[in-house]
Amino acid sequence: MQPTTADLQYAVDVALGRRPGTLLLKNARLLNVFSLTLQPTHILLAGPLVAAVGLEYAGAEAQEVVDLEGRVVAPGLIDGHVHLESSLVTPAEYARGVVPRGVTGVVTDPHEIANVAGVAGVEWLMEASEGLPLEVWVTVPSSVPSTPLETSGAALGLAEIERLLAHPRVVGVAELMSFPAILAAEAGELEKVRRAERFGKSPEGHAPTLTGRSLQGYLATGIASDHESTTLEEGRAKLEAGCFLMVREGSTTRNLAALAPLLRPEHADRIGLVTDDRLPSDLLREGGVDFLVRKAIALGVDPAYAVRAGSYNVARHFGLRRRGAVAPGFQADLVVLDDLQAFVAAQVYQRGRLVAEQGRLRVELPKTKVSAAVARTVKLPELRPHDLRIPAQGGRVRVVRAIPHQVLTAEERLEPTVRDGEVVADPTRDLAKLVCIERHGKNGRIGKGLVTAFGLQKGALACTVGHDHHNLMAVGVSDADIVRAARRLEALGGGMIAVADGQVLAELALPIAGLITDEPLEAVDAKLQALEAAARRLGVSLPDPYMALSFLGLAVIPELRLTDHGLVDVRQGALVGLFVE
């Protein structure tokens, strides 16, 4: 929200002493993101804006005066890349989780809900995030579907992207994920970059493992950022190539420790902090982008620069004027801290009003309305255990290997276990059946394969969160249990489930687009813990198994994935057979 002329007049009058301000924060130590210093000062607010900062304002008039007694004031944090849907809760509930921690803004890529419900899904999310004590900016999903090797619930072409780019809360075109298409110089993908630039907005990147000529070619398009670096060498190469480096610490993808040596003041405004995907358990126990600031400081990063990377740098990258700093003319989004090193918010101000204190929200949140566009979206084909059968053909098979704490996978080639002429799951070899079932009611396709590294010994796990097409993903050692899980999720309108011997052990309903619930974070967390416990009882050893399962269909990150079309070799950008010729 931009200030009005009246707001600006008031700020000038307050700074010059002609009118009293709304709030004077006396005896603060300001974290100055421009000089990376802590400065003893006084901060004078004029409604939603910072009017003035300086020692000369000790006796300034204000409607309210708060003596901070040397506490630190930092800018409100801004998460530079997050998929709000991956929190599994509504934007309002997400705000309740992160605002008391000092997060006052996020840049969200709603490509999860766009892949289910298209433009209507994006518009619902924008409507659901209005009126919050958290500013939510949007990047237009660029990859709906993310590849032609999957079935999504909707498609966003250039016309839809351009329509959404005109929205004032849209700040860019979201991560261009099909990097093989970019490197092939496909005109349709490159035009998305041009459309962003035509509107004066940022084209965002997604370039996992790219270095050398591939990286140069990807960035030659004008794509501005990347959040997929997992190694120090990869991150450094992207920085040196002029990329805005987003350092990520999500629930599954935890890259901050590897990239922390790059978080140095000499990199100025070229690095930002992002969460990408965070589950309710991590939001409750660790936080949002505030957790990255704390962890960066613990890893030895200069505290002032860690805060800058989580605030001003992100604002500057997206052209968010008046955000990310505590200075005259900036929006009064402030965090008061007892201890900068610990970075635990004592008070949080958004647009000059106190919105949270001592970890609790102090303002009422608007009630979320669910539109027809995002309701009842799970429509499965007729499904029987026989439909999941994999006839044996002889020879080895391609197997997806899940990698703990990463969205990357590996391809293995193994001799399958064959029984009665069909390839079957074999818990003794840690081989489970992996299934992707089209759930948008379009064609009823079923992709079938094998996965290892889950540790599953019995039953099945399933979810309708399946990046990025969000078809139903399931892993199991029993075809009957996979079918039981799928049918129950259809009845719930989507969600996550654990089944064994035909019985539901735990479940979480996600009736909004099969991705989101309107339940509180704590209730969702309790159900996720029950799901995790059920998975452990079934032998699962992989960390965050549902998050990991949801990414096994992501056909834009190497190496081997499964969509409803079949196995995808991501490096080739092509479907490959289960059996190795």
PDB file of C-alpha atoms in Angstrom, residues 107-351:
ATOM      1  CA  VAL A 107       6.883 -12.282  -1.818  1.00  0.00           C
ATOM      2  CA  THR A 108       4.833 -15.328  -2.707  1.00  0.00           C
ATOM      3  CA  ASP A 109       4.763 -17.412  -5.857  1.00  0.00           C
ATOM      4  CA  PRO A 110       1.283 -18.981  -5.875  1.00  0.00           C
ATOM      5  CA  HIS A 111       2.109 -21.554  -8.506  1.00  0.00           C
ATOM      6  CA  GLU A 112       0.774 -24.355  -6.308  1.00  0.00           C
ATOM      7  CA  ILE A 113      -2.775 -23.066  -6.337  1.00  0.00           C
ATOM      8  CA  ALA A 114      -2.363 -21.829  -9.927  1.00  0.00           C
ATOM      9  CA  ASN A 115      -1.583 -25.366 -11.064  1.00  0.00           C
ATOM     10  CA  VAL A 116      -4.866 -26.462  -9.524  1.00  0.00           C
ATOM     11  CA  ALA A 117      -7.195 -23.537 -10.236  1.00  0.00           C
ATOM     12  CA  GLY A 118      -5.391 -21.189 -12.637  1.00  0.00           C
ATOM     13  CA  VAL A 119      -5.989 -17.426 -12.560  1.00  0.00           C
ATOM     14  CA  ALA A 120      -8.964 -17.911 -10.251  1.00  0.00           C
ATOM     15  CA  GLY A 121      -6.692 -19.641  -7.746  1.00  0.00           C
ATOM     16  CA  VAL A 122      -4.163 -16.791  -7.820  1.00  0.00           C
ATOM     17  CA  GLU A 123      -6.940 -14.230  -7.417  1.00  0.00           C
ATOM     18  CA  TRP A 124      -8.367 -16.161  -4.460  1.00  0.00           C
ATOM     19  CA  LEU A 125      -4.981 -16.132  -2.740  1.00  0.00           C
ATOM     20  CA  MET A 126      -4.595 -12.386  -3.319  1.00  0.00           C
ATOM     21  CA  GLU A 127      -8.076 -11.745  -1.925  1.00  0.00           C
ATOM     22  CA  ALA A 128      -7.384 -14.019   1.054  1.00  0.00           C
ATOM     23  CA  SER A 129      -4.211 -12.067   1.867  1.00  0.00           C
ATOM     24  CA  GLU A 130      -5.802  -8.605   1.895  1.00  0.00           C
ATOM     25  CA  GLY A 131      -6.205  -6.697   5.139  1.00  0.00           C
ATOM     26  CA  LEU A 132      -3.511  -8.650   6.987  1.00  0.00           C
ATOM     27  CA  PRO A 133      -0.764  -7.212   9.226  1.00  0.00           C
ATOM     28  CA  LEU A 134       1.537  -8.830   6.670  1.00  0.00           C
ATOM     29  CA  GLU A 135       2.123  -7.400   3.207  1.00  0.00           C
ATOM     30  CA  VAL A 136       1.858 -10.105   0.567  1.00  0.00           C
ATOM     31  CA  TRP A 137       3.333  -9.368  -2.832  1.00  0.00           C
ATOM     32  CA  VAL A 138       2.937 -11.809  -5.691  1.00  0.00           C
ATOM     33  CA  THR A 139       5.046 -13.078  -8.540  1.00  0.00           C
ATOM     34  CA  VAL A 140       2.969 -14.451 -11.403  1.00  0.00           C
ATOM     35  CA  PRO A 141       3.406 -18.213 -11.803  1.00  0.00           C
ATOM     36  CA  SER A 142       5.375 -18.796 -14.987  1.00  0.00           C
ATOM     37  CA  SER A 143       5.204 -22.558 -15.170  1.00  0.00           C
ATOM     38  CA  VAL A 144       1.607 -23.710 -15.162  1.00  0.00           C
ATOM     39  CA  PRO A 145       2.105 -26.477 -16.027  1.00  0.00           C
ATOM     40  CA  SER A 146       5.805 -26.555 -15.210  1.00  0.00           C
ATOM     41  CA  THR A 147       6.471 -28.939 -18.124  1.00  0.00           C
ATOM     42  CA  PRO A 148       4.442 -30.628 -20.879  1.00  0.00           C
ATOM     43  CA  LEU A 149       5.256 -33.936 -19.154  1.00  0.00           C
ATOM     44  CA  GLU A 150       2.461 -33.682 -16.585  1.00  0.00           C
ATOM     45  CA  THR A 151      -1.244 -32.898 -16.292  1.00  0.00           C
ATOM     46  CA  SER A 152      -2.127 -29.835 -14.234  1.00  0.00           C
ATOM     47  CA  GLY A 153      -5.526 -28.513 -13.274  1.00  0.00           C
ATOM     48  CA  ALA A 154      -5.058 -25.328 -15.286  1.00  0.00           C
ATOM     49  CA  ALA A 155      -2.687 -23.509 -17.612  1.00  0.00           C
ATOM     50  CA  LEU A 156      -1.370 -19.957 -17.553  1.00  0.00           C
ATOM     51  CA  GLY A 157      -0.357 -18.730 -20.983  1.00  0.00           C
ATOM     52  CA  LEU A 158       1.091 -15.369 -21.948  1.00  0.00           C
ATOM     53  CA  ALA A 159      -2.330 -13.708 -21.930  1.00  0.00           C
ATOM     54  CA  GLU A 160      -3.034 -14.834 -18.368  1.00  0.00           C
ATOM     55  CA  ILE A 161       0.459 -13.854 -17.217  1.00  0.00           C
ATOM     56  CA  GLU A 162       0.052 -10.394 -18.723  1.00  0.00           C
ATOM     57  CA  ARG A 163      -3.362  -9.963 -17.106  1.00  0.00           C
ATOM     58  CA  LEU A 164      -1.923 -10.750 -13.682  1.00  0.00           C
ATOM     59  CA  LEU A 165       1.190  -8.599 -14.209  1.00  0.00           C
ATOM     60  CA  ALA A 166      -1.066  -5.541 -14.327  1.00  0.00           C
ATOM     61  CA  HIS A 167      -2.097  -6.074 -10.689  1.00  0.00           C
ATOM     62  CA  PRO A 168      -0.425  -3.516  -8.369  1.00  0.00           C
ATOM     63  CA  ARG A 169       0.615  -6.190  -5.850  1.00  0.00           C
ATOM     64  CA  VAL A 170       2.410  -8.233  -8.506  1.00  0.00           C
ATOM     65  CA  VAL A 171       6.174  -7.625  -8.497  1.00  0.00           C
ATOM     66  CA  GLY A 172       7.460 -10.076 -11.076  1.00  0.00           C
ATOM     67  CA  VAL A 173       7.154 -13.252 -13.075  1.00  0.00           C
ATOM     68  CA  ALA A 174       7.863 -16.190 -10.797  1.00  0.00           C
ATOM     69  CA  GLU A 175      10.670 -18.705 -11.098  1.00  0.00           C
ATOM     70  CA  LEU A 176      11.109 -19.879 -14.690  1.00  0.00           C
ATOM     71  CA  MET A 177      11.498 -23.518 -13.768  1.00  0.00           C
ATOM     72  CA  SER A 178      11.770 -25.279 -17.094  1.00  0.00           C
ATOM     73  CA  PHE A 179      15.464 -24.534 -17.487  1.00  0.00           C
ATOM     74  CA  PRO A 180      15.877 -27.064 -20.334  1.00  0.00           C
ATOM     75  CA  ALA A 181      13.360 -24.995 -22.316  1.00  0.00           C
ATOM     76  CA  ILE A 182      15.223 -21.793 -21.440  1.00  0.00           C
ATOM     77  CA  LEU A 183      18.531 -23.316 -22.531  1.00  0.00           C
ATOM     78  CA  ALA A 184      16.852 -24.475 -25.731  1.00  0.00           C
ATOM     79  CA  ALA A 185      15.948 -20.788 -26.289  1.00  0.00           C
ATOM     80  CA  GLU A 186      12.268 -21.610 -26.686  1.00  0.00           C
ATOM     81  CA  ALA A 187      10.505 -18.418 -27.704  1.00  0.00           C
ATOM     82  CA  GLY A 188       7.499 -18.969 -25.432  1.00  0.00           C
ATOM     83  CA  GLU A 189       9.677 -19.149 -22.312  1.00  0.00           C
ATOM     84  CA  LEU A 190      11.795 -16.164 -23.300  1.00  0.00           C
ATOM     85  CA  GLU A 191       8.666 -14.120 -23.957  1.00  0.00           C
ATOM     86  CA  LYS A 192       7.746 -14.509 -20.261  1.00  0.00           C
ATOM     87  CA  VAL A 193      10.972 -12.680 -19.392  1.00  0.00           C
ATOM     88  CA  ARG A 194      10.098  -9.943 -21.873  1.00  0.00           C
ATOM     89  CA  ARG A 195       6.572  -9.576 -20.464  1.00  0.00           C
ATOM     90  CA  ALA A 196       7.952  -9.061 -16.955  1.00  0.00           C
ATOM     91  CA  GLU A 197      10.366  -6.417 -18.204  1.00  0.00           C
ATOM     92  CA  ARG A 198       7.648  -4.718 -20.229  1.00  0.00           C
ATOM     93  CA  PHE A 199       5.759  -4.133 -16.978  1.00  0.00           C
ATOM     94  CA  GLY A 200       8.925  -3.037 -15.181  1.00  0.00           C
ATOM     95  CA  LYS A 201       8.869  -6.128 -12.977  1.00  0.00           C
ATOM     96  CA  SER A 202      11.413  -8.798 -12.174  1.00  0.00           C
ATOM     97  CA  PRO A 203      11.760 -12.110 -14.070  1.00  0.00           C
ATOM     98  CA  GLU A 204      12.680 -14.661 -11.390  1.00  0.00           C
ATOM     99  CA  GLY A 205      14.844 -17.740 -11.849  1.00  0.00           C
ATOM    100  CA  HIS A 206      15.140 -21.390 -10.925  1.00  0.00           C
ATOM    101  CA  ALA A 207      18.454 -22.882 -12.004  1.00  0.00           C
ATOM    102  CA  PRO A 208      19.372 -25.943  -9.899  1.00  0.00           C
ATOM    103  CA  THR A 209      22.970 -27.196 -10.408  1.00  0.00           C
ATOM    104  CA  LEU A 210      23.572 -24.877 -13.380  1.00  0.00           C
ATOM    105  CA  THR A 211      27.147 -23.642 -13.739  1.00  0.00           C
ATOM    106  CA  GLY A 212      29.514 -22.831 -16.603  1.00  0.00           C
ATOM    107  CA  ARG A 213      28.016 -22.262 -20.020  1.00  0.00           C
ATOM    108  CA  SER A 214      24.576 -23.478 -18.955  1.00  0.00           C
ATOM    109  CA  LEU A 215      24.436 -20.847 -16.237  1.00  0.00           C
ATOM    110  CA  GLN A 216      25.682 -18.159 -18.603  1.00  0.00           C
ATOM    111  CA  GLY A 217      23.038 -19.084 -21.146  1.00  0.00           C
ATOM    112  CA  TYR A 218      20.283 -19.120 -18.526  1.00  0.00           C
ATOM    113  CA  LEU A 219      21.206 -15.677 -17.205  1.00  0.00           C
ATOM    114  CA  ALA A 220      21.736 -14.311 -20.720  1.00  0.00           C
ATOM    115  CA  THR A 221      17.955 -14.177 -20.968  1.00  0.00           C
ATOM    116  CA  GLY A 222      17.828 -11.444 -18.321  1.00  0.00           C
ATOM    117  CA  ILE A 223      16.483 -13.709 -15.569  1.00  0.00           C
ATOM    118  CA  ALA A 224      17.353 -11.903 -12.356  1.00  0.00           C
ATOM    119  CA  SER A 225      17.592 -14.362  -9.467  1.00  0.00           C
ATOM    120  CA  ASP A 226      17.991 -17.947  -8.296  1.00  0.00           C
ATOM    121  CA  HIS A 227      17.100 -19.726  -5.042  1.00  0.00           C
ATOM    122  CA  GLU A 228      18.246 -23.258  -5.915  1.00  0.00           C
ATOM    123  CA  SER A 229      21.962 -23.165  -5.004  1.00  0.00           C
ATOM    124  CA  THR A 230      22.975 -26.018  -2.713  1.00  0.00           C
ATOM    125  CA  THR A 231      26.779 -25.684  -2.661  1.00  0.00           C
ATOM    126  CA  LEU A 232      29.183 -22.852  -1.967  1.00  0.00           C
ATOM    127  CA  GLU A 233      30.729 -23.166  -5.433  1.00  0.00           C
ATOM    128  CA  GLU A 234      27.344 -22.992  -7.156  1.00  0.00           C
ATOM    129  CA  GLY A 235      26.273 -19.964  -5.135  1.00  0.00           C
ATOM    130  CA  ARG A 236      29.537 -18.144  -5.769  1.00  0.00           C
ATOM    131  CA  ALA A 237      29.313 -18.819  -9.512  1.00  0.00           C
ATOM    132  CA  LYS A 238      25.816 -17.327  -9.630  1.00  0.00           C
ATOM    133  CA  LEU A 239      26.835 -14.275  -7.635  1.00  0.00           C
ATOM    134  CA  GLU A 240      29.809 -13.653  -9.890  1.00  0.00           C
ATOM    135  CA  ALA A 241      27.535 -13.925 -12.922  1.00  0.00           C
ATOM    136  CA  GLY A 242      25.392 -11.069 -11.615  1.00  0.00           C
ATOM    137  CA  CYS A 243      22.530 -13.155 -10.257  1.00  0.00           C
ATOM    138  CA  PHE A 244      20.601 -12.023  -7.167  1.00  0.00           C
ATOM    139  CA  LEU A 245      21.343 -14.988  -4.924  1.00  0.00           C
ATOM    140  CA  MET A 246      18.465 -16.122  -2.747  1.00  0.00           C
ATOM    141  CA  VAL A 247      19.769 -18.217   0.145  1.00  0.00           C
ATOM    142  CA  ARG A 248      17.132 -20.774   1.078  1.00  0.00           C
ATOM    143  CA  GLU A 249      16.284 -22.611   4.259  1.00  0.00           C
ATOM    144  CA  GLY A 250      12.986 -24.420   3.847  1.00  0.00           C
ATOM    145  CA  SER A 251      11.594 -27.509   5.520  1.00  0.00           C
ATOM    146  CA  THR A 252      13.168 -29.997   3.135  1.00  0.00           C
ATOM    147  CA  THR A 253      15.741 -27.830   1.377  1.00  0.00           C
ATOM    148  CA  ARG A 254      18.231 -26.479   3.903  1.00  0.00           C
ATOM    149  CA  ASN A 255      21.035 -24.647   2.150  1.00  0.00           C
ATOM    150  CA  LEU A 256      21.948 -21.832   4.530  1.00  0.00           C
ATOM    151  CA  ALA A 257      24.903 -23.551   6.202  1.00  0.00           C
ATOM    152  CA  ALA A 258      26.526 -24.318   2.840  1.00  0.00           C
ATOM    153  CA  LEU A 259      26.032 -20.770   1.525  1.00  0.00           C
ATOM    154  CA  ALA A 260      26.643 -18.793   4.732  1.00  0.00           C
ATOM    155  CA  PRO A 261      30.249 -17.874   3.777  1.00  0.00           C
ATOM    156  CA  LEU A 262      28.777 -15.791   0.930  1.00  0.00           C
ATOM    157  CA  LEU A 263      26.697 -13.674   3.321  1.00  0.00           C
ATOM    158  CA  ARG A 264      29.268 -10.920   3.556  1.00  0.00           C
ATOM    159  CA  PRO A 265      28.881  -7.132   3.441  1.00  0.00           C
ATOM    160  CA  GLU A 266      30.998  -6.859   0.284  1.00  0.00           C
ATOM    161  CA  HIS A 267      28.149  -8.565  -1.578  1.00  0.00           C
ATOM    162  CA  ALA A 268      25.994  -5.553  -0.675  1.00  0.00           C
ATOM    163  CA  ASP A 269      22.456  -5.882  -2.043  1.00  0.00           C
ATOM    164  CA  ARG A 270      23.078  -9.040  -4.104  1.00  0.00           C
ATOM    165  CA  ILE A 271      21.913 -11.609  -1.523  1.00  0.00           C
ATOM    166  CA  GLY A 272      18.478 -12.207   0.029  1.00  0.00           C
ATOM    167  CA  LEU A 273      17.025 -14.739   2.451  1.00  0.00           C
ATOM    168  CA  VAL A 274      14.077 -16.961   1.507  1.00  0.00           C
ATOM    169  CA  THR A 275      12.179 -19.920   2.929  1.00  0.00           C
ATOM    170  CA  ASP A 276      10.565 -21.288  -0.262  1.00  0.00           C
ATOM    171  CA  ASP A 277       8.540 -24.048   1.454  1.00  0.00           C
ATOM    172  CA  ARG A 278       7.946 -24.258   5.229  1.00  0.00           C
ATOM    173  CA  LEU A 279       5.635 -26.666   7.016  1.00  0.00           C
ATOM    174  CA  PRO A 280       3.545 -25.698  10.075  1.00  0.00           C
ATOM    175  CA  SER A 281       5.861 -27.575  12.446  1.00  0.00           C
ATOM    176  CA  ASP A 282       8.843 -25.518  11.284  1.00  0.00           C
ATOM    177  CA  LEU A 283       6.873 -22.270  11.311  1.00  0.00           C
ATOM    178  CA  LEU A 284       5.837 -22.916  14.911  1.00  0.00           C
ATOM    179  CA  ARG A 285       9.172 -24.176  16.224  1.00  0.00           C
ATOM    180  CA  GLU A 286      11.672 -22.267  14.083  1.00  0.00           C
ATOM    181  CA  GLY A 287       9.758 -19.459  12.403  1.00  0.00           C
ATOM    182  CA  GLY A 288       9.829 -17.990   8.935  1.00  0.00           C
ATOM    183  CA  VAL A 289      12.612 -15.863   7.497  1.00  0.00           C
ATOM    184  CA  ASP A 290      13.414 -14.740  11.064  1.00  0.00           C
ATOM    185  CA  PHE A 291      14.825 -18.240  11.598  1.00  0.00           C
ATOM    186  CA  LEU A 292      17.241 -17.684   8.717  1.00  0.00           C
ATOM    187  CA  VAL A 293      18.446 -14.443  10.289  1.00  0.00           C
ATOM    188  CA  ARG A 294      19.050 -16.194  13.621  1.00  0.00           C
ATOM    189  CA  LYS A 295      20.773 -19.147  11.996  1.00  0.00           C
ATOM    190  CA  ALA A 296      22.952 -16.921   9.822  1.00  0.00           C
ATOM    191  CA  ILE A 297      24.077 -15.004  12.911  1.00  0.00           C
ATOM    192  CA  ALA A 298      24.800 -18.275  14.723  1.00  0.00           C
ATOM    193  CA  LEU A 299      26.909 -19.342  11.723  1.00  0.00           C
ATOM    194  CA  GLY A 300      29.066 -16.244  12.114  1.00  0.00           C
ATOM    195  CA  VAL A 301      27.402 -13.850   9.670  1.00  0.00           C
ATOM    196  CA  ASP A 302      27.550 -10.192  10.694  1.00  0.00           C
ATOM    197  CA  PRO A 303      24.162  -9.597  12.421  1.00  0.00           C
ATOM    198  CA  ALA A 304      23.527  -6.312  10.651  1.00  0.00           C
ATOM    199  CA  TYR A 305      24.161  -7.892   7.262  1.00  0.00           C
ATOM    200  CA  ALA A 306      21.996 -10.910   8.123  1.00  0.00           C
ATOM    201  CA  VAL A 307      19.109  -8.535   8.866  1.00  0.00           C
ATOM    202  CA  ARG A 308      19.792  -6.550   5.699  1.00  0.00           C
ATOM    203  CA  ALA A 309      19.679  -9.761   3.611  1.00  0.00           C
ATOM    204  CA  GLY A 310      16.311 -10.524   5.179  1.00  0.00           C
ATOM    205  CA  SER A 311      14.846  -7.076   4.627  1.00  0.00           C
ATOM    206  CA  TYR A 312      16.340  -4.248   2.550  1.00  0.00           C
ATOM    207  CA  ASN A 313      18.083  -6.440  -0.027  1.00  0.00           C
ATOM    208  CA  VAL A 314      14.841  -8.257  -0.840  1.00  0.00           C
ATOM    209  CA  ALA A 315      12.910  -4.993  -1.020  1.00  0.00           C
ATOM    210  CA  ARG A 316      15.517  -3.457  -3.306  1.00  0.00           C
ATOM    211  CA  HIS A 317      15.552  -6.489  -5.619  1.00  0.00           C
ATOM    212  CA  PHE A 318      11.797  -6.317  -6.160  1.00  0.00           C
ATOM    213  CA  GLY A 319      11.607  -2.534  -6.310  1.00  0.00           C
ATOM    214  CA  LEU A 320       9.579  -2.328  -3.112  1.00  0.00           C
ATOM    215  CA  ARG A 321      10.120   1.337  -2.331  1.00  0.00           C
ATOM    216  CA  ARG A 322       9.779   2.459   1.272  1.00  0.00           C
ATOM    217  CA  ARG A 323      10.317  -1.080   2.563  1.00  0.00           C
ATOM    218  CA  GLY A 324      13.139  -2.870   4.316  1.00  0.00           C
ATOM    219  CA  ALA A 325      14.728  -0.052   6.324  1.00  0.00           C
ATOM    220  CA  VAL A 326      14.012   2.266   9.239  1.00  0.00           C
ATOM    221  CA  ALA A 327      14.594   5.702   7.739  1.00  0.00           C
ATOM    222  CA  PRO A 328      12.624   8.861   6.914  1.00  0.00           C
ATOM    223  CA  GLY A 329       9.927   8.186   4.336  1.00  0.00           C
ATOM    224  CA  PHE A 330      10.013   4.427   4.770  1.00  0.00           C
ATOM    225  CA  GLN A 331       6.928   2.526   5.861  1.00  0.00           C
ATOM    226  CA  ALA A 332       6.996   2.058   9.624  1.00  0.00           C
ATOM    227  CA  ASP A 333       7.466  -1.722   9.678  1.00  0.00           C
ATOM    228  CA  LEU A 334       9.646  -2.184  12.762  1.00  0.00           C
ATOM    229  CA  VAL A 335      10.840  -4.947  15.049  1.00  0.00           C
ATOM    230  CA  VAL A 336      11.923  -4.217  18.623  1.00  0.00           C
ATOM    231  CA  LEU A 337      14.521  -6.687  19.949  1.00  0.00           C
ATOM    232  CA  ASP A 338      15.936  -7.214  23.420  1.00  0.00           C
ATOM    233  CA  ASP A 339      18.959  -8.932  21.875  1.00  0.00           C
ATOM    234  CA  LEU A 340      20.069  -8.614  18.243  1.00  0.00           C
ATOM    235  CA  GLN A 341      22.029 -11.881  18.323  1.00  0.00           C
ATOM    236  CA  ALA A 342      18.980 -13.854  19.470  1.00  0.00           C
ATOM    237  CA  PHE A 343      16.627 -11.939  17.124  1.00  0.00           C
ATOM    238  CA  VAL A 344      13.465 -12.640  19.101  1.00  0.00           C
ATOM    239  CA  ALA A 345      10.848  -9.951  18.505  1.00  0.00           C
ATOM    240  CA  ALA A 346       9.546  -8.210  21.623  1.00  0.00           C
ATOM    241  CA  GLN A 347       7.227  -5.907  19.666  1.00  0.00           C
ATOM    242  CA  VAL A 348       6.323  -5.716  15.989  1.00  0.00           C
ATOM    243  CA  TYR A 349       4.927  -2.597  14.321  1.00  0.00           C
ATOM    244  CA  GLN A 350       3.393  -2.705  10.861  1.00  0.00           C
ATOM    245  CA  ARG A 351       2.459   0.553   9.143  1.00  0.00           C
TER     246      ARG A 351
END
